[in-house]
Short mmCIF file of C-alpha atoms in Angstrom, two decimals:
data_model
loop_
_atom_site.label_atom_id
_atom_site.label_comp_id
_atom_site.label_asym_id
_atom_site.label_seq_id
_atom_site.Cartn_x
_atom_site.Cartn_y
_atom_site.Cartn_z
CA MET A 1 102.60 120.39 107.44
CA LYS A 2 101.13 119.87 110.86
CA LEU A 3 97.96 117.83 110.71
CA PRO A 4 95.05 117.78 113.33
CA LYS A 5 94.54 114.95 115.69
CA ILE A 6 91.50 112.82 116.08
CA LYS A 7 89.27 114.19 118.87
CA GLU A 8 86.53 111.59 118.98
CA VAL A 9 85.20 108.41 117.22
CA ARG A 10 81.49 107.73 117.37
CA ALA A 11 79.47 104.68 116.25
CA TYR A 12 75.86 104.46 115.21
CA TYR A 13 73.51 101.86 113.77
CA LEU A 14 70.43 101.68 111.59
CA GLY A 15 68.21 98.81 110.88
CA GLY A 16 68.99 95.13 111.64
CA ALA A 17 67.49 93.06 114.35
CA THR A 18 67.17 95.99 116.76
CA GLY A 19 66.06 98.68 114.33
CA LYS A 20 63.88 99.45 111.28
CA LYS A 21 63.78 96.59 108.82
CA GLY A 22 64.11 97.15 105.20
CA SER A 23 66.54 99.95 105.76
CA GLY A 24 69.11 99.07 103.04
CA GLY A 25 72.30 101.11 103.36
CA GLY A 26 75.45 99.38 104.67
CA ASP A 27 73.55 96.08 105.07
CA TYR A 28 72.30 95.96 101.48
CA HIS A 29 70.64 92.68 102.24
CA ASP A 30 68.11 94.49 104.43
CA GLN A 31 65.65 95.30 101.61
CA GLY A 32 61.88 95.35 101.61
CA SER A 33 59.63 92.64 100.21
CA ASN A 34 59.53 91.42 96.69
CA HIS A 35 63.21 92.08 96.01
CA TRP A 36 65.34 89.85 93.82
CA ILE A 37 68.07 89.69 96.51
CA ASP A 38 65.90 87.74 98.77
CA ASP A 39 64.10 85.44 96.21
CA HIS A 40 65.00 81.77 96.53
CA ILE A 41 68.78 82.35 96.25
CA ALA A 42 70.98 79.32 97.13
CA THR A 43 72.77 79.66 100.37
CA PRO A 44 74.33 77.26 102.93
CA MET A 45 70.94 77.29 104.70
CA SER A 46 69.01 76.26 101.63
CA LYS A 47 69.17 72.58 102.59
CA TYR A 48 66.65 73.35 105.33
CA LYS A 49 63.18 73.82 103.81
CA GLU A 50 62.10 76.50 106.29
CA TYR A 51 65.06 78.66 105.09
CA GLU A 52 65.06 77.84 101.42
CA GLN A 53 62.88 80.64 99.99
CA SER A 54 64.13 83.66 101.71
CA ARG A 55 67.63 84.66 102.84
CA GLN A 56 66.10 87.02 105.45
CA SER A 57 64.33 84.03 106.99
CA PHE A 58 67.56 82.74 108.44
CA GLY A 59 68.72 86.23 109.56
CA ILE A 60 71.03 87.55 106.74
CA ASN A 61 69.82 91.09 107.55
CA VAL A 62 69.95 91.11 111.46
CA LEU A 63 73.18 93.21 111.73
CA GLY A 64 72.01 96.25 109.89
CA THR A 65 74.19 99.39 109.01
CA LEU A 66 77.15 100.46 111.02
CA VAL A 67 78.24 104.02 110.80
CA VAL A 68 81.63 105.12 112.08
CA GLU A 69 82.33 108.94 112.41
CA VAL A 70 85.69 110.42 113.27
CA GLU A 71 86.11 114.01 114.22
CA ALA A 72 89.37 115.91 114.10
CA ASP A 73 90.20 118.66 116.66
CA ASN A 74 89.73 121.30 113.88
CA GLY A 75 86.07 120.21 113.47
CA VAL A 76 86.50 118.27 110.27
CA THR A 77 84.52 115.02 110.31
CA GLY A 78 84.94 111.74 108.21
CA PHE A 79 82.61 108.81 108.17
CA ALA A 80 81.98 105.44 106.57
CA ILE A 81 79.34 102.71 106.61
CA SER A 82 79.51 98.91 106.61
CA THR A 83 77.62 95.90 107.96
CA GLY A 84 77.91 95.55 111.80
CA GLY A 85 75.02 97.29 113.51
CA GLU A 86 74.91 97.43 117.35
CA ILE A 87 77.62 94.85 117.71
CA GLY A 88 80.00 96.95 115.67
CA CYS A 89 79.07 99.97 117.74
CA PHE A 90 80.09 98.22 120.91
CA ILE A 91 83.50 97.13 119.51
CA VAL A 92 84.29 100.71 118.30
CA GLU A 93 83.12 102.60 121.52
CA LYS A 94 84.41 100.10 124.03
CA HIS A 95 87.63 98.71 122.34
CA LEU A 96 88.90 100.32 119.26
CA ASN A 97 88.49 103.99 120.34
CA ARG A 98 91.70 103.77 122.36
CA PHE A 99 93.82 103.32 119.25
CA ILE A 100 92.09 106.14 117.32
CA GLU A 101 91.55 109.07 119.56
CA GLY A 102 94.59 111.34 120.00
CA ARG A 103 96.16 110.10 116.84
CA GLU A 104 97.16 112.44 113.95
CA VAL A 105 94.65 111.89 111.13
CA SER A 106 97.44 110.61 108.85
CA GLU A 107 98.42 107.69 111.20
CA ILE A 108 96.03 105.23 109.48
CA LYS A 109 98.39 102.31 109.01
CA LEU A 110 99.44 102.50 112.67
CA ILE A 111 95.80 102.53 113.91
CA HIS A 112 94.96 99.74 111.47
CA ASP A 113 97.70 97.47 112.64
CA GLN A 114 96.80 98.04 116.27
CA MET A 115 93.11 97.32 115.64
CA ILE A 116 94.01 94.05 113.80
CA ASN A 117 96.41 92.79 116.48
CA SER A 118 94.35 93.85 119.56
CA THR A 119 91.23 91.94 118.22
CA MET A 120 93.03 88.92 116.95
CA TYR A 121 91.99 86.84 119.99
CA TYR A 122 88.31 87.23 119.23
CA ALA A 123 88.18 88.22 115.53
CA GLY A 124 89.01 84.86 113.93
CA SER A 125 89.40 85.17 110.17
CA GLY A 126 86.81 87.81 109.56
CA GLY A 127 83.12 88.43 110.33
CA VAL A 128 81.59 91.27 112.29
CA VAL A 129 84.87 92.26 113.94
CA MET A 130 86.57 92.79 110.55
CA ASN A 131 83.55 94.56 109.22
CA THR A 132 83.91 96.93 112.03
CA ILE A 133 87.65 97.48 111.59
CA SER A 134 86.91 98.00 107.92
CA CYS A 135 84.42 100.73 108.72
CA VAL A 136 86.82 102.43 110.96
CA ASP A 137 89.54 102.27 108.37
CA LEU A 138 87.27 103.81 105.65
CA ALA A 139 86.20 106.60 107.97
CA LEU A 140 89.79 107.37 108.65
CA TRP A 141 90.72 107.61 104.93
CA ASP A 142 87.55 109.73 104.53
CA LEU A 143 88.69 112.15 107.17
CA TYR A 144 92.19 112.28 105.92
CA GLY A 145 91.03 113.18 102.51
CA LYS A 146 88.72 115.88 103.79
CA VAL A 147 91.49 117.35 105.96
CA VAL A 148 93.95 117.60 103.11
CA GLU A 149 91.18 118.32 100.53
CA LEU A 150 91.91 115.49 98.32
CA PRO A 151 89.91 112.45 97.13
CA VAL A 152 91.08 109.24 98.60
CA TYR A 153 92.23 107.90 95.27
CA LYS A 154 94.90 110.58 95.01
CA LEU A 155 95.99 109.74 98.56
CA LEU A 156 96.49 106.19 97.29
CA GLY A 157 98.80 107.31 94.37
CA GLY A 158 96.47 108.47 91.75
CA ALA A 159 94.43 106.91 89.01
CA VAL A 160 95.91 104.61 86.53
CA ARG A 161 92.85 104.93 84.19
CA ASP A 162 90.39 107.71 83.39
CA GLU A 163 87.20 105.52 83.91
CA ILE A 164 85.92 102.35 85.55
CA HIS A 165 83.82 99.82 83.54
CA PHE A 166 81.30 97.71 85.39
CA TYR A 167 79.46 94.40 85.30
CA ALA A 168 76.08 94.28 87.02
CA THR A 169 75.12 91.79 89.71
CA GLY A 170 71.40 91.05 89.72
CA ALA A 171 68.55 88.94 88.40
CA ARG A 172 68.36 90.48 85.03
CA PRO A 173 71.55 90.65 82.93
CA ASP A 174 69.48 91.42 79.84
CA LEU A 175 68.47 94.74 81.43
CA ALA A 176 72.03 95.40 82.50
CA GLN A 177 73.13 94.91 78.91
CA LYS A 178 70.75 97.65 77.78
CA MET A 179 72.10 99.96 80.46
CA GLY A 180 75.60 99.67 79.04
CA PHE A 181 77.21 97.18 81.49
CA ILE A 182 79.88 94.86 80.19
CA GLY A 183 78.31 91.79 81.87
CA GLY A 184 75.79 90.37 84.22
CA LYS A 185 76.20 88.05 87.20
CA MET A 186 73.14 86.03 88.36
CA PRO A 187 72.55 84.18 91.62
CA THR A 188 72.14 80.49 91.59
CA HIS A 189 68.84 79.20 93.11
CA TYR A 190 69.69 75.56 93.67
CA GLY A 191 72.30 73.44 95.48
CA PRO A 192 73.53 70.01 96.19
CA HIS A 193 70.35 69.01 98.14
CA ASP A 194 68.51 69.55 94.88
CA GLY A 195 70.73 67.12 92.95
CA ASP A 196 70.84 67.12 89.13
CA VAL A 197 67.50 68.68 88.89
CA GLY A 198 68.88 71.80 90.51
CA ILE A 199 71.88 71.80 88.12
CA GLU A 200 69.46 71.50 85.11
CA LYS A 201 67.37 74.41 86.32
CA ASP A 202 70.22 76.81 86.95
CA ALA A 203 71.96 75.76 83.73
CA LYS A 204 68.64 76.42 81.79
CA MET A 205 68.53 79.93 83.46
CA VAL A 206 71.89 80.60 82.06
CA ALA A 207 71.08 79.18 78.58
CA ASP A 208 67.91 81.27 78.39
CA MET A 209 69.81 84.44 79.40
CA ARG A 210 72.46 83.71 76.91
CA ALA A 211 69.82 83.62 74.16
CA LYS A 212 68.59 87.01 75.28
CA VAL A 213 72.01 88.84 75.39
CA GLY A 214 73.74 87.22 72.49
CA PRO A 215 77.07 85.49 72.44
CA HIS A 216 79.50 88.20 73.61
CA PHE A 217 78.01 89.77 76.71
CA TRP A 218 79.65 88.37 79.85
CA LEU A 219 77.52 85.99 82.00
CA MET A 220 78.58 84.80 85.45
CA LEU A 221 77.08 82.75 88.35
CA ASP A 222 77.29 83.81 92.01
CA CYS A 223 76.84 80.58 94.13
CA TRP A 224 77.17 82.15 97.61
CA MET A 225 78.98 79.48 99.48
CA SER A 226 76.17 76.97 98.76
CA GLN A 227 77.85 74.20 96.86
CA ASP A 228 80.35 71.43 97.10
CA VAL A 229 83.16 70.52 94.67
CA ASN A 230 81.16 67.84 92.82
CA TYR A 231 78.04 69.89 92.43
CA ALA A 232 80.03 73.11 91.41
CA THR A 233 81.92 71.03 88.77
CA LYS A 234 78.88 69.52 87.30
CA LEU A 235 77.17 72.91 87.14
CA ALA A 236 80.20 74.50 85.48
CA TRP A 237 80.18 71.84 82.76
CA ALA A 238 76.43 72.14 82.34
CA CYS A 239 76.98 75.86 81.57
CA LYS A 240 79.97 75.40 79.26
CA ASP A 241 78.10 75.84 75.94
CA ALA A 242 76.53 78.97 77.35
CA ASN A 243 80.10 80.52 77.51
CA LEU A 244 79.93 81.18 81.26
CA LYS A 245 82.66 83.63 82.01
CA TRP A 246 83.11 82.53 85.71
CA ILE A 247 81.62 80.65 88.53
CA GLU A 248 81.85 82.46 91.84
CA GLU A 249 82.13 81.53 95.59
CA SER A 250 80.86 78.01 95.08
CA LEU A 251 82.27 76.77 98.36
CA PRO A 252 82.52 77.96 101.98
CA PRO A 253 85.31 80.53 102.45
CA GLN A 254 87.92 78.33 104.26
CA GLN A 255 87.67 75.35 101.92
CA PHE A 256 90.97 76.24 100.21
CA ASP A 257 91.65 72.63 99.02
CA GLY A 258 88.25 72.54 97.48
CA TYR A 259 88.90 75.76 95.50
CA ARG A 260 92.26 74.26 94.29
CA GLU A 261 90.46 71.19 93.20
CA LEU A 262 87.56 73.04 91.53
CA LYS A 263 89.89 75.23 89.52
CA GLN A 264 91.46 72.08 88.10
CA LYS A 265 88.08 70.55 87.25
CA VAL A 266 86.06 73.36 85.57
CA PRO A 267 86.19 73.88 81.75
CA PRO A 268 89.51 75.38 80.82
CA THR A 269 87.87 78.53 79.45
CA MET A 270 85.90 79.30 82.56
CA MET A 271 87.30 81.21 85.57
CA VAL A 272 87.00 80.45 89.27
CA THR A 273 86.53 83.41 91.56
CA THR A 274 85.88 84.07 95.21
CA GLY A 275 86.84 86.18 98.24
CA GLU A 276 84.02 88.47 99.46
CA HIS A 277 83.73 86.59 102.77
CA HIS A 278 87.49 86.31 103.45
CA GLY A 279 88.65 88.71 106.09
CA THR A 280 92.36 88.70 106.62
CA LEU A 281 95.46 89.19 104.43
CA GLN A 282 96.71 85.76 105.53
CA SER A 283 93.42 84.25 104.26
CA PHE A 284 93.86 85.88 100.94
CA LYS A 285 97.42 84.65 100.60
CA THR A 286 96.15 81.07 101.11
CA LEU A 287 93.37 81.78 98.65
CA SER A 288 95.77 83.10 96.05
CA ASP A 289 97.88 79.96 96.28
CA THR A 290 94.88 77.82 95.29
CA GLY A 291 95.27 79.18 91.72
CA ILE A 292 91.87 80.85 91.38
CA ASP A 293 91.60 83.50 88.69
CA ILE A 294 90.14 86.51 90.49
CA MET A 295 90.08 87.48 94.16
CA GLN A 296 87.10 89.50 95.20
CA PRO A 297 87.61 91.09 98.61
CA ASP A 298 84.89 93.39 100.03
CA VAL A 299 86.56 96.65 101.19
CA GLY A 300 83.87 96.93 103.84
CA TRP A 301 84.56 93.44 105.24
CA CYS A 302 88.31 92.65 104.55
CA GLY A 303 89.98 95.35 106.67
CA GLY A 304 89.17 98.49 104.64
CA VAL A 305 91.15 100.31 102.09
CA THR A 306 94.43 99.63 103.93
CA THR A 307 93.96 95.78 103.54
CA LEU A 308 92.47 96.03 100.10
CA CYS A 309 95.67 97.63 98.85
CA GLU A 310 97.73 94.88 100.32
CA ILE A 311 95.48 92.25 98.73
CA ALA A 312 95.78 93.90 95.41
CA ALA A 313 99.53 93.90 95.64
CA LEU A 314 99.51 90.12 96.65
CA ALA A 315 97.32 89.33 93.62
CA LYS A 316 99.54 91.37 91.37
CA SER A 317 102.65 89.45 92.47
CA LYS A 318 100.92 86.23 91.26
CA GLY A 319 99.54 87.62 88.03
CA GLN A 320 96.00 87.47 89.40
CA LEU A 321 93.18 90.05 89.10
CA VAL A 322 91.61 91.56 92.11
CA VAL A 323 88.12 92.72 91.50
CA PRO A 324 86.33 93.91 94.72
CA HIS A 325 82.97 92.81 95.74
CA GLY A 326 80.46 95.67 95.36
CA SER A 327 81.14 98.46 98.02
CA SER A 328 80.25 101.28 95.74
CA VAL A 329 82.33 104.45 96.23
CA TYR A 330 84.67 102.80 98.68
CA SER A 331 85.85 100.41 96.09
CA HIS A 332 85.88 102.96 93.30
CA HIS A 333 88.61 105.02 94.90
CA ALA A 334 90.78 102.05 95.32
CA VAL A 335 90.21 100.22 92.01
CA ILE A 336 90.89 103.21 89.90
CA THR A 337 94.46 103.14 91.34
CA PHE A 338 94.96 99.28 90.76
CA THR A 339 96.68 98.17 87.58
CA ASN A 340 95.28 94.64 88.03
CA THR A 341 91.63 95.69 88.21
CA PRO A 342 90.43 96.20 84.70
CA PHE A 343 86.69 96.28 85.58
CA SER A 344 84.52 96.31 88.73
CA GLU A 345 81.12 95.31 90.10
CA PHE A 346 77.91 97.28 90.50
CA LEU A 347 75.36 95.66 92.65
CA MET A 348 71.75 96.18 91.45
CA THR A 349 69.73 97.11 94.49
CA SER A 350 66.37 98.10 92.78
CA PRO A 351 63.87 95.34 93.47
CA ASP A 352 63.54 94.11 89.90
CA CYS A 353 66.84 95.46 88.40
CA SER A 354 64.90 97.69 86.02
CA THR A 355 66.46 100.95 87.24
CA LEU A 356 69.81 102.02 88.66
CA ARG A 357 69.77 102.55 92.43
CA ALA A 358 72.88 103.37 94.40
CA GLN A 359 74.16 100.37 96.44
CA PHE A 360 73.93 102.00 99.83
CA ASP A 361 70.77 104.09 99.31
CA PRO A 362 69.27 105.69 101.28
CA VAL A 363 72.18 106.15 103.74
CA LEU A 364 74.69 107.90 101.51
CA VAL A 365 74.01 111.21 99.77
CA GLY A 366 75.89 111.83 96.45
CA GLU A 367 76.77 108.23 95.77
CA PRO A 368 77.70 107.79 92.14
CA VAL A 369 76.04 105.29 89.87
CA PRO A 370 77.42 104.30 86.39
CA GLU A 371 76.36 105.99 83.34
CA ASN A 372 76.34 103.66 80.40
CA GLY A 373 78.25 101.13 82.69
CA VAL A 374 81.02 103.62 83.44
CA ILE A 375 82.03 105.90 86.20
CA THR A 376 84.70 108.46 85.32
CA LYS A 377 87.64 109.68 87.35
CA GLU A 378 86.17 113.15 87.62
CA THR A 379 83.17 111.70 89.39
CA LEU A 380 85.45 110.87 92.28
CA ASP A 381 87.19 114.31 92.53
CA LYS A 382 85.65 115.41 95.86
CA PRO A 383 87.54 115.35 99.12
CA GLY A 384 87.54 112.01 100.94
CA PHE A 385 85.17 109.56 99.44
CA GLY A 386 83.02 112.39 98.23
CA VAL A 387 79.71 111.34 99.89
CA GLU A 388 77.68 112.55 102.82
CA LEU A 389 75.48 110.88 105.41
CA ASN A 390 71.75 111.13 105.18
CA ARG A 391 71.33 112.08 108.82
CA SER A 392 67.59 112.38 108.53
CA LEU A 393 67.29 108.62 108.81
CA GLY A 394 67.64 108.60 112.66
CA PHE A 395 70.83 106.71 113.49
CA GLU A 396 71.12 105.47 116.99
CA ARG A 397 74.35 105.79 119.12
CA PRO A 398 73.88 102.85 121.69
CA PHE A 399 77.17 103.18 123.44
CA THR A 400 79.59 106.01 124.57
CA HIS A 401 82.98 105.86 126.10
#
């Protein structure tokens, strides 16, 4: 079967420092006011009083949404979104395009390898460069699926289960329970600079929520790189009686020795998880060796579906779970093919978590949301990733090549 070649790659942005604020989409932190996702959540910047209350105050939402669109010479177009904004547009249009245009639509692994190796000297271990590569990779998979008229999960080998069960990340696990989710993950609000008082307040939040949801509903804590080993250990033990299922991303990404130590110090029934801000396969290999229980790559930040599949295989070889961080439909097509992903994450992007809103709303059209905490295989049966772009939002293309 002769497949078309890629005619052009284009990059657009929305929101961020140079666009409309509160746009949501690929940069899901870019929400409007009075949103739980920006309400006194502990971060590495929380130790500075002027940046303690709001994550947006230190610039968490300055990048905005990156849209990468790839067009085949038969007119079929694939696209994807991630975080990267105008910086990502420059990388795509001025550097990565040379590895994409002119290639057959199926040559995804070749393009991926060339993008990784050609940016190694300025990419480091992740960040905006890897976000951009991830977005290109996702767009290529979307294009390939549309050309051959198959959903991405079938291109990856097919589903190993009929449905995906979700836990919800947000401020109200009690509401998530009523919506049919299997668990709820809450953000922490305090860190080492708050001392034992901070531990007491977050532990009380967990205990109060446990009283609301009963003994069996999963409860987890997302610490967003804001702690040190001593603080995280004390918090874990303070939450032991509340049957906390796991403590997540307590430390900065590259503190591998710290994660190894933390895993040894938490209560034996509590899992240690992390990975959303790791951006290379080598980084995940080192992370896996620390002995953590679950690796949590973000498919929009780790190198795309191509790298996510490699991470899942790496985790499987060590008997570890891989449960991707958010990423909605882009994760769904992958995790339904992984034997070591028994559940997945749904990020609550409604301001008060009282309703279900698609993670990348309003940028994607047709993005699925769980019903009773579940998304079925049939929901994913459209070509590519099965979503379309809301072009009425006015994306800007700042560069051409």
